[in-house]
Structure formats: C-alpha cells, structure tokens
XYZ file of C-alpha atoms in Angstrom:
106
model
C -12.286 -37.339 28.403
C -14.975 -37.089 25.737
C -12.249 -36.945 23.104
C -10.401 -40.017 24.363
C -13.028 -42.621 25.274
C -15.985 -43.912 23.293
C -19.445 -42.835 24.299
C -20.368 -46.457 25.051
C -17.430 -46.887 27.455
C -18.239 -43.628 29.241
C -21.918 -44.547 29.546
C -21.019 -47.930 31.046
C -18.572 -46.276 33.459
C -21.236 -44.001 34.866
C -21.251 -40.322 35.789
C -19.665 -40.757 39.219
C -16.582 -42.530 37.866
C -16.225 -40.057 34.986
C -16.465 -37.177 37.477
C -13.603 -38.637 39.530
C -11.482 -38.776 36.350
C -12.279 -35.137 35.540
C -11.524 -34.097 39.120
C -8.186 -35.927 39.008
C -7.187 -34.336 35.709
C -8.030 -30.879 37.058
C -6.313 -31.439 40.395
C -3.032 -32.905 39.127
C -2.440 -31.016 35.869
C -2.062 -27.460 34.635
C -3.768 -26.069 31.557
C -0.368 -25.510 29.933
C 0.714 -29.083 30.659
C -2.486 -30.556 29.256
C -2.199 -28.402 26.144
C 1.397 -29.574 25.630
C 0.369 -33.224 26.000
C -2.437 -32.829 23.480
C -0.153 -31.141 20.958
C 2.523 -33.814 21.430
C 0.094 -36.689 21.051
C -2.487 -35.292 18.642
C -0.752 -32.416 16.840
C 0.240 -34.324 13.701
C -0.341 -37.874 14.872
C 1.029 -40.137 12.175
C -0.317 -38.073 9.293
C 1.596 -39.342 6.282
C 0.636 -36.367 4.146
C 2.413 -33.605 6.065
C 5.828 -35.151 6.664
C 5.946 -33.756 10.213
C 6.850 -37.128 11.771
C 10.223 -37.152 10.074
C 11.019 -33.761 11.640
C 9.837 -34.529 15.190
C 11.994 -37.146 16.954
C 9.269 -37.619 19.599
C 6.377 -38.292 17.234
C 4.791 -41.738 17.599
C 6.119 -42.755 14.181
C 9.698 -41.669 14.940
C 9.669 -43.373 18.348
C 8.225 -46.581 16.852
C 10.987 -46.642 14.268
C 13.653 -46.239 16.968
C 12.067 -48.981 19.077
C 12.004 -51.367 16.105
C 15.598 -50.582 15.190
C 16.783 -51.082 18.787
C 15.104 -54.503 18.968
C 14.447 -53.728 22.646
C 10.919 -55.156 22.704
C 10.423 -58.827 21.924
C 6.663 -58.680 21.603
C 3.722 -56.400 22.294
C 0.163 -55.773 21.186
C -1.468 -52.567 20.119
C -5.127 -52.629 21.055
C -7.664 -50.210 19.648
C -11.436 -50.321 19.330
C -13.398 -49.235 16.306
C -15.008 -46.437 18.355
C -11.838 -45.243 20.103
C -11.155 -41.519 19.963
C -7.420 -41.524 20.693
C -6.410 -43.617 17.711
C -8.220 -45.036 14.739
C -7.747 -48.683 13.744
C -5.840 -47.446 10.680
C -3.405 -45.502 12.877
C -2.954 -48.534 15.125
C -2.178 -50.724 12.090
C 0.352 -48.162 10.845
C 2.021 -48.008 14.273
C 2.164 -51.811 14.437
C 3.727 -51.872 10.985
C 6.356 -49.312 12.017
C 7.136 -51.493 15.035
C 7.479 -54.545 12.789
C 4.455 -56.296 14.311
C 1.813 -58.357 12.553
C -1.440 -56.417 12.204
C -3.999 -59.212 12.235
C -6.826 -59.257 14.795
C -6.318 -61.481 17.862
C-alpha cells in the first residue's frame, strides 16, 4: 500500500482505513499471487529503453496499442497525481498517447 498511494492520501485516510486495506489484501490474496501481479504491472512498466513491451503481449503498452487499434473505446481519461506511486505523470502521458488520447490536463 505504501508503494501505491501517496503519503498524503494515506495520512488523510487514517490508520484504521489503511489497516482494513492491509487486512483485506492479506485475507484474499496469496504471496505468490501478489508477487505475480507486481511483476506483471511493475516489472518493466513502459520502459522504452529495454524493449520488453514489444515482447510481452500483456504489457500496458502492448494492451494500449491493441485497444487503440480495435477502436473499442470511444473515450476515456487516464488520471494520475504528481505524487502517485503506481504511475508517474510521464508514464500516464505515454499510455494516453499509445491509446490515441489527448494528453492535456482537464
């Protein structure tokens, strides 16, 4: 949880709410499953330098390209905060570009 939400958001949520999230993650997931999710979502997340996205059909970049090519989504927004841990604003802009979306702030 510390690696996915900003410190400000967690502080505003309070310790009791954060504890319920931790309890839920522990209760409904296995260590192996969580590790697999982290590797799938953070292993080589949209790193242009390593070329891994072109090899992994389930990388965010590869999936975004397929979504754009299928024209199955008319519109959407990608929202990210400057303090987010899951995705930087630069990664969000790159994902929006791969989806064929405008990247201006709204």
